Tab-separated table of C-alpha atoms in Angstrom:
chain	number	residue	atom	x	y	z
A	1	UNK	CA	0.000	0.000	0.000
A	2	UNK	CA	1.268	3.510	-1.015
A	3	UNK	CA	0.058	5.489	2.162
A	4	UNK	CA	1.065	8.571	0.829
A	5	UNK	CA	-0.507	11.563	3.330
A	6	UNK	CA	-4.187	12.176	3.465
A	7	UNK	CA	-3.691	15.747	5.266
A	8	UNK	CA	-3.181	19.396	4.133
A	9	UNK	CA	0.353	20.524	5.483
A	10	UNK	CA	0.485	23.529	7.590
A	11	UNK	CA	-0.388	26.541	6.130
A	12	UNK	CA	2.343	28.100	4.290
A	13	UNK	CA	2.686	31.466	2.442
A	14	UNK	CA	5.369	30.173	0.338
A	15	UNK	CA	7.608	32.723	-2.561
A	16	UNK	CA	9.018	31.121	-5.471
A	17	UNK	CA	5.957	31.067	-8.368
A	18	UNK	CA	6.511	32.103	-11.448
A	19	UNK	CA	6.459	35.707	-13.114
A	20	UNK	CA	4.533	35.329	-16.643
A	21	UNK	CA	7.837	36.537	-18.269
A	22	UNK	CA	9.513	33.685	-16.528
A	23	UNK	CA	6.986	31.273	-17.793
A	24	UNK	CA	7.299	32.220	-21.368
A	25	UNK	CA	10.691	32.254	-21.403
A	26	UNK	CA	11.210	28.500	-20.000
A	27	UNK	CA	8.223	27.763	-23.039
A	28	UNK	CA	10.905	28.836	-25.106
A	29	UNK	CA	13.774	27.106	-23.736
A	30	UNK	CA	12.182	23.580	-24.068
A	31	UNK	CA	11.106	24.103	-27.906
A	32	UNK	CA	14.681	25.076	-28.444
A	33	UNK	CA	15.975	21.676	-26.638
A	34	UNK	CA	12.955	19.778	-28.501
A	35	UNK	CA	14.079	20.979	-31.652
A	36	UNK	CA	17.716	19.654	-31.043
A	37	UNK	CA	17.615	16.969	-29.420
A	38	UNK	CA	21.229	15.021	-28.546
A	39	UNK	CA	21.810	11.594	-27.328
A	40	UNK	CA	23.573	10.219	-24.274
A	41	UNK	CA	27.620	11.782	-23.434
A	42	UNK	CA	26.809	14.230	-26.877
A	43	UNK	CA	24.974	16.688	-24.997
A	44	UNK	CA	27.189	19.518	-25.885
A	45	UNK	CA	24.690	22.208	-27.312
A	46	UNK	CA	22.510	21.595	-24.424
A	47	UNK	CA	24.955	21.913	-22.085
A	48	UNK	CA	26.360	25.432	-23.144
A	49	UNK	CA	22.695	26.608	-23.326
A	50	UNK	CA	22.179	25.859	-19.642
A	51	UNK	CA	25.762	27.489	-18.623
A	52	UNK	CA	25.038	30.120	-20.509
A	53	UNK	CA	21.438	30.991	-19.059
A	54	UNK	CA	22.182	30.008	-15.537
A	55	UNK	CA	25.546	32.226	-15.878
A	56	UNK	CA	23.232	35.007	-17.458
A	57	UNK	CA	21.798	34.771	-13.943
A	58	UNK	CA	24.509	35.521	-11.808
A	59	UNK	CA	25.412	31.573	-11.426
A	60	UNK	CA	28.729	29.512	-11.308
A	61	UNK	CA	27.997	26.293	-13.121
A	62	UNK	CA	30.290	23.696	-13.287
A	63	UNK	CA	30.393	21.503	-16.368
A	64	UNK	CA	31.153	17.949	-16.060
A	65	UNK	CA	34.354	16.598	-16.503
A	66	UNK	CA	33.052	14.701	-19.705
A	67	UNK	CA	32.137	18.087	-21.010
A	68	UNK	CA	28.695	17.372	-21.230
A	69	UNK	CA	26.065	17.760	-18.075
A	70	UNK	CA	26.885	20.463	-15.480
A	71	UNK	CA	26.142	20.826	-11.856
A	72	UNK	CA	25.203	24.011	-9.766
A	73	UNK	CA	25.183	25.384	-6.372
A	74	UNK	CA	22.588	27.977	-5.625
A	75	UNK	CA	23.443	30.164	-2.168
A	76	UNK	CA	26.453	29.503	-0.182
A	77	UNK	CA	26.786	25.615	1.380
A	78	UNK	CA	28.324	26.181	4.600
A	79	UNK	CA	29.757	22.595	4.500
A	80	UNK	CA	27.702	21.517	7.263
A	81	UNK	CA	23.845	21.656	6.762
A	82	UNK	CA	23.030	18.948	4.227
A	83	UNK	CA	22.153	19.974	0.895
A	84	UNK	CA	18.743	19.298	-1.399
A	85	UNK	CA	20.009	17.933	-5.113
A	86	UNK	CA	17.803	18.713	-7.788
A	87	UNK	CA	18.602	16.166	-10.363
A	88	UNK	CA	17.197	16.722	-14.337
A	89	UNK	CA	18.594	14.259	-16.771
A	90	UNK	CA	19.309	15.899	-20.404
A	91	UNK	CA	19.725	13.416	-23.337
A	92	UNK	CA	17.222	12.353	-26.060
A	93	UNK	CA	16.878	9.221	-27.843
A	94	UNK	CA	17.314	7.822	-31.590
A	95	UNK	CA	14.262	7.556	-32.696
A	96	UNK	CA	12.328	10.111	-35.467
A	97	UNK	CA	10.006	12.874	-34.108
A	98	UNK	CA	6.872	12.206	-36.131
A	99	UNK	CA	4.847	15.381	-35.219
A	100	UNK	CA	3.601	18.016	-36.827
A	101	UNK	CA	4.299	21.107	-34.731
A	102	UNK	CA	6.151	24.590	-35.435
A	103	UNK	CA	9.080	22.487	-32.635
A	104	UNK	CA	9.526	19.391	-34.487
A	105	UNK	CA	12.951	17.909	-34.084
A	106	UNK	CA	15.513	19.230	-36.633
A	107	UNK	CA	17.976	16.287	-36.087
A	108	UNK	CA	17.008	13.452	-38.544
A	109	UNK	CA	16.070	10.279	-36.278
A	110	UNK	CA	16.830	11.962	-32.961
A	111	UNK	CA	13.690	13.112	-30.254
A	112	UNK	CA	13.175	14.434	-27.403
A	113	UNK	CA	10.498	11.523	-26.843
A	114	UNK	CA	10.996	11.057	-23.061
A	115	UNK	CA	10.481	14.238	-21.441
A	116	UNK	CA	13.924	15.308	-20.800
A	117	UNK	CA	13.548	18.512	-21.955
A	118	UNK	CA	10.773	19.214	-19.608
A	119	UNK	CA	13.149	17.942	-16.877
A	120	UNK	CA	15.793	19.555	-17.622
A	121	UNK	CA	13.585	23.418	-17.750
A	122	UNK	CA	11.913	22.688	-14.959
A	123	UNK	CA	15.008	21.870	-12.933
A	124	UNK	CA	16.507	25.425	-14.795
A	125	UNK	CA	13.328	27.011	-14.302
A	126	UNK	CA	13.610	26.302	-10.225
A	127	UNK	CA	16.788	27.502	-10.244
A	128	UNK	CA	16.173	30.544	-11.508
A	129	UNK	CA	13.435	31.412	-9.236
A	130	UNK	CA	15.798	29.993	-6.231
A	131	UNK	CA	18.385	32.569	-7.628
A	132	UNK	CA	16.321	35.232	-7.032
A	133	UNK	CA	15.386	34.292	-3.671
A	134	UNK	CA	18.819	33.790	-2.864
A	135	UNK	CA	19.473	37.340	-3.677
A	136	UNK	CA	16.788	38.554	-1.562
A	137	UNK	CA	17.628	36.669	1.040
A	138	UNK	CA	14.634	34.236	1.489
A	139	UNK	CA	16.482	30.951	0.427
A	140	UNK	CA	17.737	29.370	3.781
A	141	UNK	CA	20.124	27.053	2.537
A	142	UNK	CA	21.757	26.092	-0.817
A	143	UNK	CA	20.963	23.755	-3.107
A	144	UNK	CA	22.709	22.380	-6.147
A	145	UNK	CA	20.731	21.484	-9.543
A	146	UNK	CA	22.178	18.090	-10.942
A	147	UNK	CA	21.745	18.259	-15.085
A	148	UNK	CA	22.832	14.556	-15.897
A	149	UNK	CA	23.766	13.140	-19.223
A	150	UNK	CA	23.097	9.600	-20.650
A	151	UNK	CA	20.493	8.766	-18.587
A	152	UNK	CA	19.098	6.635	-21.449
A	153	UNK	CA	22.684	4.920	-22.182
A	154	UNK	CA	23.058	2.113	-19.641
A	155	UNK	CA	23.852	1.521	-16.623
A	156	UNK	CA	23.053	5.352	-16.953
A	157	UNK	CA	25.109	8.739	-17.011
A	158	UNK	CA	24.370	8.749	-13.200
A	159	UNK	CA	26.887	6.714	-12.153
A	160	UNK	CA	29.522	8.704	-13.724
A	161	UNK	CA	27.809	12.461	-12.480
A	162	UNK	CA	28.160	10.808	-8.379
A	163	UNK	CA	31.951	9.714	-9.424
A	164	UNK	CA	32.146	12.885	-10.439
A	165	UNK	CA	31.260	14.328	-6.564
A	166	UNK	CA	27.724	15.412	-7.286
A	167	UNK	CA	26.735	14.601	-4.414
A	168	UNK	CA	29.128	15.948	-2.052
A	169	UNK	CA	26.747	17.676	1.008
A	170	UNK	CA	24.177	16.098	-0.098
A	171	UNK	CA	21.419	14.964	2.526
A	172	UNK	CA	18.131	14.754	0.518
A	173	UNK	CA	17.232	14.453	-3.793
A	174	UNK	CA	14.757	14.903	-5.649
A	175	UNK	CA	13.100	14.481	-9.464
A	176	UNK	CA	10.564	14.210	-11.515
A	177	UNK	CA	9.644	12.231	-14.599
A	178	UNK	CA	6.839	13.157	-17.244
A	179	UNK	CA	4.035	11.008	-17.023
A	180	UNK	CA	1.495	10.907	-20.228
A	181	UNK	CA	-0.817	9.326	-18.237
A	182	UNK	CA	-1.342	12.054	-15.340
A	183	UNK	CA	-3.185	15.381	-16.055
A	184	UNK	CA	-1.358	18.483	-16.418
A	185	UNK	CA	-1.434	20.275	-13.212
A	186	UNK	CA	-1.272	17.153	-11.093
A	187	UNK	CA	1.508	14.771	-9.680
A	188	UNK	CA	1.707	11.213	-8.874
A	189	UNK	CA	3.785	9.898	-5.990
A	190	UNK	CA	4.528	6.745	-3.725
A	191	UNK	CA	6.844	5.826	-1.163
A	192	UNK	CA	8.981	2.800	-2.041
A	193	UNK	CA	9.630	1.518	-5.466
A	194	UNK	CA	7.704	3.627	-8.100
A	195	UNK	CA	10.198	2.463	-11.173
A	196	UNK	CA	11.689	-1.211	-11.794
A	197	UNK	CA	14.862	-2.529	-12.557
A	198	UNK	CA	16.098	-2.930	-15.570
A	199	UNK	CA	18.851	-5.072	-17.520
A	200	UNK	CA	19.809	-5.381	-21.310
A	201	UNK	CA	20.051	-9.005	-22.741
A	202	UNK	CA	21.869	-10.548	-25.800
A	203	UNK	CA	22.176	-13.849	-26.524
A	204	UNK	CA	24.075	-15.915	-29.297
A	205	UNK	CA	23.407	-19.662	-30.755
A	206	UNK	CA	25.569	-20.942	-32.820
A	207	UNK	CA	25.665	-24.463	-34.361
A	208	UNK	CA	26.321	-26.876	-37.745
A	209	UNK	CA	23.557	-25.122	-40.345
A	210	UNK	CA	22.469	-27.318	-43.400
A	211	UNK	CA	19.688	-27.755	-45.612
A	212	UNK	CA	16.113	-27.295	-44.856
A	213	UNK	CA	15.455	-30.791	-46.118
A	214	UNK	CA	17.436	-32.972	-43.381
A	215	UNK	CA	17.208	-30.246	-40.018
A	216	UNK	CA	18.387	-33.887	-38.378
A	217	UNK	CA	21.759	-33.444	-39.235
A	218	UNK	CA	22.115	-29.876	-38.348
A	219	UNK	CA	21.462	-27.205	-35.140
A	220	UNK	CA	18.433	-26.147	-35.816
A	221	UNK	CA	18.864	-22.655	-34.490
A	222	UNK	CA	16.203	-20.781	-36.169
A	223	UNK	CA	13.849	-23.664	-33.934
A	224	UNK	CA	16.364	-22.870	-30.708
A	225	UNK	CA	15.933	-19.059	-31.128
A	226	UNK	CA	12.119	-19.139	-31.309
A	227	UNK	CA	11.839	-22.026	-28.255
A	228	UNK	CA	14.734	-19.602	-26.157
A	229	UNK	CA	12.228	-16.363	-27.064
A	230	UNK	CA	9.048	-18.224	-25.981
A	231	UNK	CA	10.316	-20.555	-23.054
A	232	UNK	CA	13.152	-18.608	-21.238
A	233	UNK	CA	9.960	-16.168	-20.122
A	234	UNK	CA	8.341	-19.347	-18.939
A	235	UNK	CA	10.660	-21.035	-16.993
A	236	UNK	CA	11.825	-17.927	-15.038
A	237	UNK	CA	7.808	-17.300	-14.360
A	238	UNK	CA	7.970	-20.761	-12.526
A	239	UNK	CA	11.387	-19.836	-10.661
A	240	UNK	CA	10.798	-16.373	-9.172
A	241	UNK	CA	8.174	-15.516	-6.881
A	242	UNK	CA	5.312	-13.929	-9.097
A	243	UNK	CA	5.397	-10.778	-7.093
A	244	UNK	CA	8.838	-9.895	-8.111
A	245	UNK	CA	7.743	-9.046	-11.487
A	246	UNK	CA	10.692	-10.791	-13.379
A	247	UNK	CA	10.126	-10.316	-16.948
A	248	UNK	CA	12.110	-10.688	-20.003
A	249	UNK	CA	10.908	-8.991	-23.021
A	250	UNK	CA	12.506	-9.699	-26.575
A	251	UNK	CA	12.940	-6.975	-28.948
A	252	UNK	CA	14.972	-8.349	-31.399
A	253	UNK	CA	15.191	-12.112	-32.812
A	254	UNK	CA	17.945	-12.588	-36.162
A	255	UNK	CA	19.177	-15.670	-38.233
A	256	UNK	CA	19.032	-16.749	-41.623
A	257	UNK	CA	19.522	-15.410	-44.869
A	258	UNK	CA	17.394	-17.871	-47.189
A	259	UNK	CA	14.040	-20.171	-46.573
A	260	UNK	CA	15.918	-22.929	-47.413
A	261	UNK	CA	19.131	-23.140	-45.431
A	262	UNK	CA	19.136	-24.146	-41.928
A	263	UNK	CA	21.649	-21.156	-40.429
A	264	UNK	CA	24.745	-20.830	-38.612
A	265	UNK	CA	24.384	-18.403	-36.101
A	266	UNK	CA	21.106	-16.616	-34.587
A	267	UNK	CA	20.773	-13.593	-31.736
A	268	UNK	CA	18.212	-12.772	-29.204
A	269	UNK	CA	18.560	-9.234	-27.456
A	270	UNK	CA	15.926	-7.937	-24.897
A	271	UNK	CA	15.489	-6.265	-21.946
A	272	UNK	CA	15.384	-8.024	-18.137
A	273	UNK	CA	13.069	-5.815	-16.064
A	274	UNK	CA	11.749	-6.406	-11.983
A	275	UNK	CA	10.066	-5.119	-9.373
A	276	UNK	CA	11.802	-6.415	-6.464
A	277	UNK	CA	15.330	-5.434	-5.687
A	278	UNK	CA	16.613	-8.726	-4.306
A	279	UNK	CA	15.171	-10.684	-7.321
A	280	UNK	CA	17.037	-8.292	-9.566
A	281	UNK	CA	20.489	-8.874	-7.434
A	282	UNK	CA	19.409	-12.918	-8.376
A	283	UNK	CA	18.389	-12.326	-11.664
A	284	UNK	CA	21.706	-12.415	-13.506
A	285	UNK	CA	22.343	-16.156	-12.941
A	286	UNK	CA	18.571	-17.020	-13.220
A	287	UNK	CA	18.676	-15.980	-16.735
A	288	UNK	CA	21.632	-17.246	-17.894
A	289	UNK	CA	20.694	-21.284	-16.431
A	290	UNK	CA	17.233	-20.643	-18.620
A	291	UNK	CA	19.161	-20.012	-21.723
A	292	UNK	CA	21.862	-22.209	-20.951
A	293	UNK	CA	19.488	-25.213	-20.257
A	294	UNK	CA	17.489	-24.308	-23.763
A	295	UNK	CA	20.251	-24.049	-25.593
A	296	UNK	CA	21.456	-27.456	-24.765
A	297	UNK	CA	18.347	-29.223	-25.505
A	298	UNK	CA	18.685	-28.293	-28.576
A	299	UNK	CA	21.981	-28.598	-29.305
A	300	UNK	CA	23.164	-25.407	-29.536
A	301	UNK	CA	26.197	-23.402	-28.404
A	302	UNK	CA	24.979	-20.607	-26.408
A	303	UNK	CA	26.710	-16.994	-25.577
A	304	UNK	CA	25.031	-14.337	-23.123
A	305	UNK	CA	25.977	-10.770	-22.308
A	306	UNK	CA	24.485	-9.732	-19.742
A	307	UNK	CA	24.664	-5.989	-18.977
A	308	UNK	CA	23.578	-4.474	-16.022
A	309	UNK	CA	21.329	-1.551	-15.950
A	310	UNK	CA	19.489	0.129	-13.152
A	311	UNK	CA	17.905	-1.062	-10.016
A	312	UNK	CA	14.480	-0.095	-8.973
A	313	UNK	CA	14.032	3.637	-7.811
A	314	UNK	CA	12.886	3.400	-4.487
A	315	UNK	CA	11.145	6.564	-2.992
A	316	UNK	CA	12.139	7.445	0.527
A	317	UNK	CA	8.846	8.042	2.419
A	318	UNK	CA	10.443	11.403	4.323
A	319	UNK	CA	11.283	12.964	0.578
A	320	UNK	CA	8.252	11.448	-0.957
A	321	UNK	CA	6.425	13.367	1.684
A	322	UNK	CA	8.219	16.099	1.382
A	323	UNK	CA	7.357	16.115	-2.340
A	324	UNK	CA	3.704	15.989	-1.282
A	325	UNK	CA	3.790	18.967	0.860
A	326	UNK	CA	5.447	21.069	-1.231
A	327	UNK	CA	2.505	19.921	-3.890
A	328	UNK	CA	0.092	20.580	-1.324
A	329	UNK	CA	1.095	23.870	-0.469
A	330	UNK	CA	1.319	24.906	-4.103
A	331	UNK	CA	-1.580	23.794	-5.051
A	332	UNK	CA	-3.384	21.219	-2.849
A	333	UNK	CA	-3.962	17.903	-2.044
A	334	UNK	CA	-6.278	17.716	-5.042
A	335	UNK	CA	-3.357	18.068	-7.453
A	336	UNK	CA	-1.726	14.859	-5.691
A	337	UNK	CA	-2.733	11.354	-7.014
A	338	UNK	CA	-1.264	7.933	-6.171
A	339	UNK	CA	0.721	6.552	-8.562
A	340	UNK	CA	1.535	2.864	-9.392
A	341	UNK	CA	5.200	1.142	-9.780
A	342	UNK	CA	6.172	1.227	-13.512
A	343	UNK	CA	8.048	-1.614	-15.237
A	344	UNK	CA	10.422	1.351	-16.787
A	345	UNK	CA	13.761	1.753	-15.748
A	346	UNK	CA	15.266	5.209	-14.694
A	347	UNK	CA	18.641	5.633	-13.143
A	348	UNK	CA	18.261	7.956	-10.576
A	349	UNK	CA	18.184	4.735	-8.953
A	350	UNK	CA	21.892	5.547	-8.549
A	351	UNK	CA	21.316	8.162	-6.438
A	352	UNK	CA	19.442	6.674	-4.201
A	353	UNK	CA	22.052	3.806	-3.286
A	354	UNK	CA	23.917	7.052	-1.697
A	355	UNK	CA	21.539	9.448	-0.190
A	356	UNK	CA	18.049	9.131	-0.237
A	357	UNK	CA	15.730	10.721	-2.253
A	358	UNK	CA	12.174	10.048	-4.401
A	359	UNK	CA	11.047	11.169	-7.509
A	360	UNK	CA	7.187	12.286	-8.596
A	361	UNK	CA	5.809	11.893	-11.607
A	362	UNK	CA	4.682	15.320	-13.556
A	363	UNK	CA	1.575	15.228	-15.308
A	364	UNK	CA	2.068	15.860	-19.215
A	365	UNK	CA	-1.066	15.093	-20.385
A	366	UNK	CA	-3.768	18.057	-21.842
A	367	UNK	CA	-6.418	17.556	-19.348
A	368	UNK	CA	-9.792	15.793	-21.226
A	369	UNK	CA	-7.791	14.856	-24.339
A	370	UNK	CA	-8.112	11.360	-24.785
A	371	UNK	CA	-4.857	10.875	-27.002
A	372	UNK	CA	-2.708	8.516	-25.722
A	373	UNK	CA	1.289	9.436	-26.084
A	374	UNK	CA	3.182	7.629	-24.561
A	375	UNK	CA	6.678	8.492	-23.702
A	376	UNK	CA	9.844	6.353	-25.799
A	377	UNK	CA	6.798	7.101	-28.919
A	378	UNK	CA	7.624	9.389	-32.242
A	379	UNK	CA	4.912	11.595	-31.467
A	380	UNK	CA	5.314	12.079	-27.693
A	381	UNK	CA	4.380	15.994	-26.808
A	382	UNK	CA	3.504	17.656	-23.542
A	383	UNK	CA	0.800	20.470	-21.963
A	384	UNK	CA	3.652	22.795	-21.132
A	385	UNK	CA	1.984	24.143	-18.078
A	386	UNK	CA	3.350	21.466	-16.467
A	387	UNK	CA	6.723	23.532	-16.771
A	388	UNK	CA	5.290	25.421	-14.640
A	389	UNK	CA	3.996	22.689	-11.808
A	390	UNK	CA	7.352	21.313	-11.828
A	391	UNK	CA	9.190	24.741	-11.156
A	392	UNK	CA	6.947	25.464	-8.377
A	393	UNK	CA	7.180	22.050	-6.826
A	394	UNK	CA	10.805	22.247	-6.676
A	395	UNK	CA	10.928	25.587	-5.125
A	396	UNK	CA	9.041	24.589	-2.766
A	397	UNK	CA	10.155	21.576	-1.915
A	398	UNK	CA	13.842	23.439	-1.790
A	399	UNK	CA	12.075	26.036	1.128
A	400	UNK	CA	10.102	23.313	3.107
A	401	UNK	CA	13.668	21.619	3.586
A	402	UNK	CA	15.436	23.780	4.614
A	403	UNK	CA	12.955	24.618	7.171
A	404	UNK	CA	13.013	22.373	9.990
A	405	UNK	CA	17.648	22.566	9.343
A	406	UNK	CA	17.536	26.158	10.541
């Protein structure tokens, strides 16, 4: 059960909204972003923009030593009060932006199809605001913003950003994640898991081909392939428990070059996704004994890479409620809805293995349109008033912490 709070936090007068000027100009920034879109550790134009605006702002960003991705400090960390990370990640993915708007994608087979340009202004959006309260004194500790690379390259560009000492001073983080599913206007949250893990599998049979006509004397691998594809699912469904959520989803099957020959060589790649962290610590050698047992009953010669991805994102209930109040006091309990635990992967997992943290999800969707886009999808768009939501949850959310530290 999610038990998120069922109460209205104390009232709060709270600064940090958005002037209309502010609001346009954040519009802005994201079509820009949407409209050239870069993948994972290429991030360069998207990087300078950010330096450039939050220097523009009085701001000391720090680029990353890979040179893409750049961290922040907003006020003056005093090395001893813990500091709130606001983490955006800023890559797109390769896939073709199919829509017809005035910000289509200008980079052939590239899109901004996950959201990551809404992340990434609403995390520059809260800074800005924080900036300015900063400067007038009203922000009562720092913070740093966190804009991450290669989130969509695993294991993740996270991994590389904590190396890198993001999270020095750290004590609390936070993030959000578009959600096509959730009105604009409105959040979804839940303490404990809200994402799953998630793997990346490739297998490779090889065996004696031959001709179609005697599959006797030969590996049969296009046969081994298609029982591997349909039976590894199976047999790890009978060797998990059910509520772990172990599934492995094929996206890819290969062999053959005519309908006559019996083929050499065949590959398999999918994904390996859970809900349950210990199952996914486990699921490594569960997966390769399912292959490895199919492959031999058919006489094949099997090869697996298994690469590990991201373990499940697991909400802390003190920032998820934190999350929630700063909602609440923005714009009520009304604009809060539970959310369920997605099979998608997201690695600000990695974050959480160090200091804890949650993330919410931001509703994208136009309210009453019944459209379905869903995110990793060529056509993928958001109501951009949820720039907005997410700016002012993060301010927020950066005051309310700092309150009971002072």
């Amino acid at each position: 059960m999610n038990q998120l709070k069922s109460r209205e936090p104390d009232s709060l007068a709270l600064p940090g909204t958005l002037s209309d000027s502010l609001r346009a100009e954040l519009i802005d920034f994201r079509r820009d972003l949407h409209m050239h879109p870069e993948l994972g550790n290429q991030e360069f134009r998207t990087t300078a923009a950010l330096k450039a605006r939050l220097e523009a702002a009085g701001l000391a960003p720090k680029v990353l030593a890979a040179g893409t991705g750049l961290v922040c400090d907003i006020g003056t960390w005093d090395g001893v009060r813990p500091v709130l990370a606001i983490r955006a990640d800023i890559d797109a993915l390769p896939i073709p932006d199919v829509k017809t708007v005035a910000y289509r994608s200008t980079v052939p087979n590239r899109a901004h199809a996950c959201g990551h340009d809404v992340h990434t202004t609403t995390v520059l959006g809260a800074g800005l605001v924080l900036a300015d309260l900063d400067r007038q004194g009203l922000l009562p500790n720092a913070v740093r913003l966190i804009f991450q690379p290669a989130e969509e390259v695993l294991p993740g560009g996270a991994a590389d950003a904590i190396a890198a000492g993001v999270l020095d001073g750290v004590g609390r983080i936070i993030a959000v994640h578009c959600d096509p599913k959730v009105d604009a206007g409105r959040i979804g949250l839940r303490h404990g898991a809200i994402t799953s893990a998630c793997d990346r599998l490739e297998v490779t049979l090889d065996g004696a081909g031959g001709h179609t006509a005697r599959p006797h004397l030969t590996t049969d691998l296009v046969t081994a392939a298609a029982r591997i594809a349909v039976d590894v699912p199976a047999v790890l469904a009978r060797r998990v428990d059910a509520r772990a959520g172990l599934s492995v989803t094929w996206g890819r099957i290969a062999s053959g070059h005519a309908c006559n020959v019996i083929p050499q060589h065949a590959e398999l790649s999918g994904t390996v996704r859970c809900l349950d962290l210990r199952t996914w610590r486990e699921a490594p050698d569960l997966v390769h004994a399912a292959v490895d047992e199919l492959a031999t009953l058919h006489r094949a010669k099997s090869t697996i890479n298994y690469v590990r991805g991201v373990p499940p994102v697991v909400n802390d209930p003190v920032v998820a409620d934190l999350l929630y109040d700063a909602m609440a006091a923005r714009r009520g309990t009304y604009a809060i809805e539970d959310t369920e635990q997605s099979l998608g992967g997201e690695d600000f997992s990695w974050y959480l293995e160090h200091v804890p943290g949650a993330m919410a999800r931001l509703g994208v969707r136009v309210p009453g349109d019944p459209t379905h886009r869903d995110l990793h999808s060529g056509d993928f768009d958001v109501d951009e008033r949820a720039i907005q939501v997410g700016v002012e949850l993060f301010t927020a959310a950066a005051l309310l912490d700092a309150a009971p530290r002072l």
